[in-house]
Amino acid sequence: MKKYLLFICCVLPIFAFAQIGEYGNFTKNRETFIEYKSKNGDVLKLGDTLILGKASDFDGYRYLLQINIKVHATHGGKKVVINKMRVYGNEKTGFNMWFHFKGFGWTPLDLDYENALEAGEIINPKGKISRVQAIDKLKESKELLDLGVISEEEYDKIKLEMSTIIKE
């Protein structure tokens, strides 16, 4: 009985005060969370793995920083694990959810999640496909059609699916 009581006293407060953030509902700078519901409805948690997409600038990632310096584009395709979720901003400029990861070297990586997702700089393998990813998939499908690898029907099916996402 004492073990159960100890368990309830120690574990229950963790869940009672666990913070779940939702896009557009932030009111405090530097608030930390254990779970985040993004703009497109994806739910991300501490420990989830994301994949670095394509850098949106010629000199690196616009929304992925290491010591406030853009991460070089050669890191595309690498997997990163979320180890902190924190909101930065204020009521005047707005709040953004930033994820922190173990960096390439001694210093951590910081990622402006919503902007990086929209730009295709980050990929959530468990999440919904982004507009940029849909455009890339449609372009790739067109190339496969032109090469004769897929049929016109297969291409039309992909085009219909991706067009819906692109037009959102």
Coordinates of N, CA and C in Angstrom, one line a residue:
M1 N 0.8 -1.2 0.0 CA 0.0 0.0 0.0 C 0.9 1.3 0.0
K2 N 1.9 1.2 0.8 CA 2.8 2.4 0.9 C 3.5 2.7 -0.5
K3 N 3.8 1.6 -1.2 CA 4.4 1.8 -2.6 C 3.4 2.5 -3.5
Y4 N 2.2 2.1 -3.5 CA 1.2 2.7 -4.3 C 1.0 4.2 -4.0
L5 N 0.9 4.5 -2.7 CA 0.8 5.9 -2.2 C 2.0 6.7 -2.7
L6 N 3.1 6.2 -2.5 CA 4.3 6.9 -2.9 C 4.3 7.1 -4.4
F7 N 3.9 6.1 -5.2 CA 3.8 6.2 -6.7 C 2.8 7.4 -7.0
I8 N 1.7 7.4 -6.4 CA 0.6 8.4 -6.7 C 1.1 9.8 -6.4
C9 N 1.8 9.9 -5.2 CA 2.3 11.2 -4.8 C 3.4 11.7 -5.7
C10 N 4.2 10.8 -6.2 CA 5.4 11.3 -7.0 C 5.0 11.4 -8.5
V11 N 4.2 10.6 -9.0 CA 3.9 10.6 -10.5 C 2.7 11.5 -10.8
L12 N 1.7 11.5 -10.0 CA 0.5 12.3 -10.3 C 0.8 13.8 -10.5
P13 N 1.7 14.4 -9.7 CA 2.0 15.8 -10.0 C 2.7 16.0 -11.3
I14 N 3.4 15.1 -11.8 CA 4.1 15.2 -13.1 C 3.1 15.4 -14.2
F15 N 2.0 14.5 -14.1 CA 1.0 14.6 -15.2 C 0.0 15.7 -15.0
A16 N -0.2 16.1 -13.7 CA -1.1 17.2 -13.4 C -0.6 18.5 -13.9
F17 N 0.7 18.7 -13.8 CA 1.3 20.0 -14.3 C 2.0 19.9 -15.6
A18 N 1.9 18.8 -16.3 CA 2.5 18.6 -17.6 C 1.9 19.6 -18.5
Q19 N 2.7 20.3 -19.3 CA 2.3 21.3 -20.2 C 2.1 20.8 -21.6
I20 N 0.9 21.1 -22.1 CA 0.7 20.8 -23.5 C 0.4 22.1 -24.2
G21 N 1.2 22.4 -25.2 CA 1.0 23.7 -25.9 C 0.3 23.5 -27.2
E22 N -0.5 24.5 -27.6 CA -1.2 24.4 -28.9 C -1.0 25.7 -29.7
Y23 N -0.7 25.5 -31.0 CA -0.4 26.6 -31.9 C -1.5 27.7 -31.7
G24 N -1.0 29.0 -31.5 CA -1.9 30.1 -31.4 C -2.4 30.4 -30.0
N25 N -2.1 29.5 -29.0 CA -2.6 29.7 -27.7 C -1.5 30.0 -26.7
F26 N -0.5 30.7 -27.1 CA 0.6 31.0 -26.2 C 0.5 32.4 -25.6
T27 N 0.8 32.6 -24.4 CA 0.7 33.9 -23.7 C 2.0 34.3 -23.0
K28 N 2.9 33.4 -22.9 CA 4.1 33.7 -22.0 C 5.4 33.3 -22.7
N29 N 6.4 34.2 -22.7 CA 7.7 34.0 -23.3 C 8.4 33.0 -22.4
R30 N 9.2 32.1 -23.1 CA 10.1 31.1 -22.5 C 9.3 30.0 -21.7
E31 N 8.0 29.8 -22.0 CA 7.3 28.8 -21.4 C 7.7 27.5 -22.1
T32 N 7.9 26.4 -21.3 CA 8.3 25.1 -21.8 C 7.1 24.1 -21.8
F33 N 7.2 23.2 -22.7 CA 6.1 22.2 -22.9 C 6.7 20.8 -23.1
I34 N 5.8 19.8 -22.9 CA 6.2 18.4 -23.1 C 5.6 17.9 -24.4
E35 N 4.5 18.6 -24.8 CA 3.8 18.2 -26.0 C 3.3 19.4 -26.7
Y36 N 3.2 19.3 -28.0 CA 2.8 20.5 -28.8 C 1.8 20.0 -30.0
K37 N 0.7 20.7 -30.1 CA -0.2 20.5 -31.2 C 0.0 21.6 -32.2
S38 N 0.5 21.3 -33.4 CA 1.0 22.2 -34.4 C -0.2 22.8 -35.1
K39 N 0.1 23.8 -36.0 CA -0.9 24.5 -36.8 C -1.7 23.5 -37.7
N40 N -1.0 22.5 -38.2 CA -1.7 21.5 -39.1 C -2.3 20.4 -38.3
G41 N -2.3 20.4 -37.0 CA -2.9 19.4 -36.2 C -2.0 18.2 -35.7
D42 N -0.8 18.2 -36.2 CA 0.2 17.2 -35.7 C 0.5 17.3 -34.3
V43 N 0.6 16.3 -33.5 CA 1.0 16.3 -32.1 C 2.4 15.8 -32.0
L44 N 3.3 16.6 -31.4 CA 4.7 16.3 -31.2 C 5.0 16.2 -29.8
K45 N 5.9 15.3 -29.4 CA 6.2 15.2 -28.0 C 7.7 15.2 -27.8
L46 N 8.2 15.4 -26.6 CA 9.6 15.3 -26.3 C 10.0 13.9 -26.6
G47 N 11.2 13.8 -27.3 CA 11.7 12.5 -27.7 C 11.3 12.1 -29.1
D48 N 10.4 12.8 -29.7 CA 10.0 12.5 -31.1 C 11.2 12.8 -32.1
T49 N 11.3 12.1 -33.1 CA 12.4 12.2 -34.1 C 11.8 13.0 -35.3
L50 N 12.6 14.0 -35.8 CA 12.2 14.7 -37.0 C 13.4 14.6 -38.0
I51 N 13.2 14.9 -39.2 CA 14.2 14.8 -40.2 C 14.5 16.2 -40.9
L52 N 15.8 16.5 -41.0 CA 16.1 17.8 -41.6 C 15.8 17.7 -43.1
G53 N 15.0 18.7 -43.6 CA 14.7 18.7 -45.1 C 15.7 19.5 -45.8
K54 N 15.3 20.2 -46.8 CA 16.2 21.0 -47.7 C 16.3 22.4 -47.0
A55 N 17.5 23.0 -47.1 CA 17.8 24.3 -46.6 C 17.0 25.3 -47.6
S56 N 16.4 26.3 -47.0 CA 15.7 27.2 -47.8 C 16.5 28.4 -48.3
D57 N 17.7 28.6 -47.8 CA 18.6 29.6 -48.3 C 19.8 29.0 -48.9
F58 N 20.5 29.7 -49.8 CA 21.7 29.2 -50.4 C 22.8 28.9 -49.4
D59 N 22.8 29.7 -48.3 CA 23.9 29.6 -47.3 C 23.5 28.8 -46.1
G60 N 22.3 28.1 -46.1 CA 21.9 27.2 -45.0 C 20.4 27.3 -44.7
Y61 N 20.1 26.8 -43.5 CA 18.8 26.7 -43.0 C 18.4 28.1 -42.4
R62 N 17.3 28.6 -42.8 CA 16.8 29.9 -42.3 C 16.2 29.7 -40.9
Y63 N 15.6 28.6 -40.6 CA 14.9 28.4 -39.3 C 15.5 27.4 -38.4
L64 N 16.7 26.9 -38.8 CA 17.5 26.0 -37.9 C 18.8 26.6 -37.6
L65 N 19.0 26.9 -36.3 CA 20.2 27.6 -35.9 C 21.0 26.9 -34.9
Q66 N 22.3 27.1 -34.9 CA 23.2 26.6 -33.9 C 24.1 27.8 -33.5
I67 N 23.9 28.2 -32.2 CA 24.5 29.5 -31.7 C 24.1 30.7 -32.5
N68 N 22.8 30.8 -32.9 CA 22.3 31.8 -33.7 C 22.9 32.0 -35.1
I69 N 23.5 30.9 -35.6 CA 24.1 30.9 -36.9 C 23.3 29.8 -37.7
K70 N 23.1 30.1 -39.0 CA 22.4 29.1 -39.8 C 23.2 27.8 -39.9
V71 N 22.4 26.7 -39.8 CA 23.1 25.4 -40.0 C 23.3 25.2 -41.5
H72 N 24.4 24.6 -41.9 CA 24.8 24.5 -43.3 C 23.9 23.4 -43.9
A73 N 23.7 23.7 -45.2 CA 22.7 22.8 -46.0 C 23.1 21.4 -46.1
T74 N 24.4 21.0 -45.9 CA 24.8 19.7 -46.0 C 24.3 18.7 -44.9
H75 N 23.6 19.3 -44.0 CA 23.0 18.4 -42.9 C 21.6 17.9 -43.3
G76 N 21.1 18.2 -44.5 CA 19.8 17.7 -44.9 C 19.8 16.1 -44.9
G77 N 18.6 15.6 -44.4 CA 18.4 14.2 -44.3 C 18.8 13.6 -42.9
K78 N 19.4 14.4 -42.1 CA 19.8 13.9 -40.8 C 18.6 13.9 -39.8
K79 N 18.6 13.0 -38.9 CA 17.5 12.9 -37.9 C 17.9 13.6 -36.7
V80 N 17.0 14.3 -36.1 CA 17.2 15.0 -34.8 C 16.0 14.6 -33.9
V81 N 16.3 14.5 -32.6 CA 15.4 14.2 -31.5 C 15.0 15.4 -30.7
I82 N 13.8 15.7 -30.5 CA 13.3 16.8 -29.7 C 13.7 16.6 -28.3
N83 N 14.5 17.5 -27.7 CA 14.8 17.4 -26.2 C 14.2 18.5 -25.4
K84 N 13.7 19.6 -26.1 CA 13.1 20.7 -25.4 C 12.1 21.4 -26.3
M85 N 11.0 21.8 -25.8 CA 10.0 22.7 -26.5 C 9.8 23.9 -25.7
R86 N 10.1 25.1 -26.4 CA 9.9 26.3 -25.7 C 9.4 27.4 -26.6
V87 N 8.5 28.2 -26.0 CA 7.9 29.3 -26.8 C 8.8 30.6 -26.6
Y88 N 9.0 31.3 -27.7 CA 9.7 32.6 -27.6 C 8.8 33.6 -28.3
G89 N 8.9 34.9 -27.8 CA 8.1 36.0 -28.4 C 7.4 36.8 -27.4
N90 N 6.5 37.6 -27.9 CA 5.7 38.5 -27.0 C 4.4 38.8 -27.7
E91 N 3.5 39.4 -27.0 CA 2.2 39.7 -27.5 C 2.2 40.6 -28.7
K92 N 3.2 41.5 -28.8 CA 3.3 42.4 -29.9 C 3.7 41.8 -31.2
T93 N 4.8 40.9 -31.1 CA 5.3 40.3 -32.3 C 4.8 38.9 -32.5
G94 N 4.2 38.3 -31.5 CA 3.6 37.0 -31.6 C 4.6 36.0 -31.0
F95 N 4.1 34.8 -30.7 CA 4.9 33.7 -30.1 C 5.1 32.6 -31.1
N96 N 6.3 32.1 -31.1 CA 6.7 30.9 -31.9 C 7.2 29.8 -31.1
M97 N 6.8 28.6 -31.5 CA 7.3 27.4 -30.8 C 8.7 27.0 -31.4
W98 N 9.7 26.9 -30.5 CA 11.0 26.5 -30.9 C 11.3 25.1 -30.3
F99 N 11.9 24.2 -31.1 CA 12.3 22.9 -30.6 C 13.9 23.0 -30.4
H100 N 14.4 22.3 -29.5 CA 15.8 22.2 -29.2 C 16.2 20.8 -29.4
F101 N 17.4 20.6 -30.1 CA 17.9 19.3 -30.3 C 19.4 19.2 -29.9
K102 N 19.9 18.0 -29.8 CA 21.4 17.8 -29.6 C 22.0 18.3 -30.9
G103 N 23.0 19.1 -30.8 CA 23.6 19.7 -32.0 C 24.7 18.9 -32.6
F104 N 25.3 19.5 -33.7 CA 26.4 18.9 -34.3 C 27.7 19.4 -33.7
G105 N 28.1 18.8 -32.6 CA 29.2 19.3 -31.8 C 28.7 19.5 -30.4
W106 N 29.2 20.6 -29.8 CA 28.9 20.8 -28.4 C 27.7 21.6 -28.1
T107 N 27.3 22.4 -29.1 CA 26.1 23.3 -28.8 C 24.8 22.8 -29.5
P108 N 23.7 23.1 -28.8 CA 22.4 22.6 -29.3 C 21.9 23.3 -30.6
L109 N 21.0 22.6 -31.2 CA 20.3 23.2 -32.4 C 19.0 23.8 -31.9
D110 N 18.6 24.9 -32.5 CA 17.3 25.5 -32.2 C 16.5 25.6 -33.5
L111 N 15.2 25.3 -33.5 CA 14.4 25.2 -34.7 C 13.1 25.9 -34.5
D112 N 12.8 26.9 -35.3 CA 11.4 27.6 -35.3 C 10.5 26.6 -36.1
Y113 N 9.8 25.8 -35.4 CA 9.1 24.7 -36.0 C 8.1 25.0 -37.1
E114 N 7.1 25.9 -36.8 CA 6.1 26.2 -37.8 C 6.7 26.8 -39.1
N115 N 7.6 27.7 -39.0 CA 8.2 28.3 -40.2 C 9.1 27.3 -40.9
A116 N 9.8 26.5 -40.2 CA 10.7 25.4 -40.8 C 9.8 24.4 -41.5
L117 N 8.7 24.0 -40.9 CA 7.8 23.0 -41.6 C 7.3 23.6 -42.9
E118 N 6.8 24.9 -42.8 CA 6.2 25.5 -44.0 C 7.3 25.6 -45.1
A119 N 8.5 25.9 -44.7 CA 9.6 26.1 -45.7 C 10.2 24.8 -46.2
G120 N 9.8 23.6 -45.6 CA 10.3 22.3 -46.0 C 11.7 22.0 -45.4
E121 N 12.1 22.9 -44.4 CA 13.4 22.6 -43.7 C 13.3 21.5 -42.7
I122 N 12.1 21.1 -42.3 CA 12.0 20.0 -41.3 C 10.9 19.1 -41.8
I123 N 11.0 17.8 -41.6 CA 10.0 16.9 -42.0 C 9.6 16.1 -40.7
N124 N 8.3 16.0 -40.5 CA 7.8 15.2 -39.4 C 7.3 13.9 -40.0
P125 N 8.1 12.8 -39.9 CA 7.8 11.5 -40.5 C 6.4 11.0 -40.1
K126 N 5.9 11.4 -38.9 CA 4.6 10.9 -38.5 C 3.5 11.9 -38.8
G127 N 3.9 13.0 -39.3 CA 2.9 14.1 -39.5 C 2.3 14.1 -40.9
K128 N 1.4 15.1 -41.1 CA 0.8 15.4 -42.4 C 1.9 15.9 -43.3
I129 N 1.7 15.7 -44.6 CA 2.6 16.2 -45.6 C 2.4 17.7 -45.7
S130 N 3.5 18.5 -45.8 CA 3.4 19.9 -46.0 C 3.2 20.3 -47.4
R131 N 2.9 21.6 -47.7 CA 2.7 22.1 -49.0 C 4.0 21.9 -49.9
V132 N 5.1 22.2 -49.3 CA 6.4 22.1 -50.0 C 6.7 20.7 -50.4
Q133 N 6.4 19.8 -49.4 CA 6.6 18.3 -49.7 C 5.6 17.9 -50.8
A134 N 4.4 18.4 -50.8 CA 3.4 18.0 -51.8 C 3.9 18.4 -53.2
I135 N 4.4 19.6 -53.3 CA 4.9 20.2 -54.6 C 6.1 19.3 -55.1
D136 N 7.0 19.0 -54.2 CA 8.1 18.1 -54.5 C 7.7 16.7 -55.0
K137 N 6.7 16.2 -54.3 CA 6.2 14.9 -54.7 C 5.5 14.9 -56.1
L138 N 4.7 16.0 -56.3 CA 4.1 16.1 -57.6 C 5.1 16.3 -58.7
K139 N 6.1 17.1 -58.5 CA 7.2 17.2 -59.5 C 7.9 15.9 -59.8
E140 N 8.2 15.2 -58.7 CA 8.8 13.9 -58.9 C 7.9 12.9 -59.7
S141 N 6.6 12.9 -59.4 CA 5.7 12.1 -60.0 C 5.6 12.4 -61.5
K142 N 5.7 13.7 -61.9 CA 5.6 14.1 -63.3 C 6.8 13.6 -64.0
E143 N 8.0 13.6 -63.3 CA 9.2 13.1 -64.0 C 9.1 11.6 -64.2
L144 N 8.5 10.9 -63.2 CA 8.4 9.5 -63.3 C 7.4 9.1 -64.5
L145 N 6.3 9.9 -64.6 CA 5.4 9.7 -65.7 C 6.1 10.0 -67.1
D146 N 6.9 11.0 -67.2 CA 7.6 11.3 -68.4 C 8.6 10.2 -68.7
L147 N 9.2 9.6 -67.7 CA 10.1 8.5 -68.0 C 9.4 7.2 -68.2
G148 N 8.1 7.1 -68.1 CA 7.4 5.9 -68.3 C 7.4 4.9 -67.1
V149 N 7.8 5.4 -66.0 CA 7.9 4.5 -64.8 C 6.5 4.3 -64.2
I150 N 5.7 5.3 -64.2 CA 4.3 5.2 -63.7 C 3.3 5.5 -64.8
S151 N 2.1 5.0 -64.6 CA 1.1 5.2 -65.7 C 0.4 6.6 -65.5
E152 N -0.4 6.9 -66.5 CA -1.2 8.2 -66.4 C -2.2 8.1 -65.3
E153 N -2.8 7.0 -65.0 CA -3.8 6.9 -63.9 C -3.1 7.1 -62.6
E154 N -1.9 6.5 -62.4 CA -1.2 6.6 -61.1 C -0.8 8.1 -60.9
Y155 N -0.4 8.7 -62.0 CA 0.0 10.2 -61.9 C -1.2 11.0 -61.6
D156 N -2.3 10.7 -62.2 CA -3.6 11.5 -61.9 C -4.0 11.4 -60.5
K157 N -3.9 10.2 -59.9 CA -4.2 9.9 -58.6 C -3.4 10.8 -57.6
I158 N -2.1 10.7 -57.9 CA -1.1 11.5 -57.0 C -1.4 13.0 -57.2
K159 N -1.6 13.4 -58.4 CA -1.9 14.8 -58.7 C -3.1 15.3 -58.0
L160 N -4.1 14.5 -57.9 CA -5.4 14.9 -57.2 C -5.1 15.1 -55.7
E161 N -4.4 14.1 -55.1 CA -4.0 14.1 -53.7 C -3.2 15.3 -53.3
M162 N -2.1 15.5 -54.1 CA -1.2 16.6 -53.9 C -1.8 18.0 -54.1
S163 N -2.6 18.1 -55.1 CA -3.3 19.4 -55.4 C -4.1 19.9 -54.3
T164 N -4.8 19.0 -53.6 CA -5.6 19.3 -52.4 C -4.8 19.9 -51.4
I165 N -3.6 19.4 -51.1 CA -2.7 19.9 -50.1 C -2.1 21.2 -50.5
I166 N -1.7 21.3 -51.8 CA -1.0 22.5 -52.3 C -2.0 23.7 -52.3
K167 N -3.3 23.5 -52.5 CA -4.2 24.6 -52.6 C -4.7 25.0 -51.2
E168 N -4.4 24.3 -50.1 CA -4.9 24.7 -48.8 C -4.3 26.0 -48.3

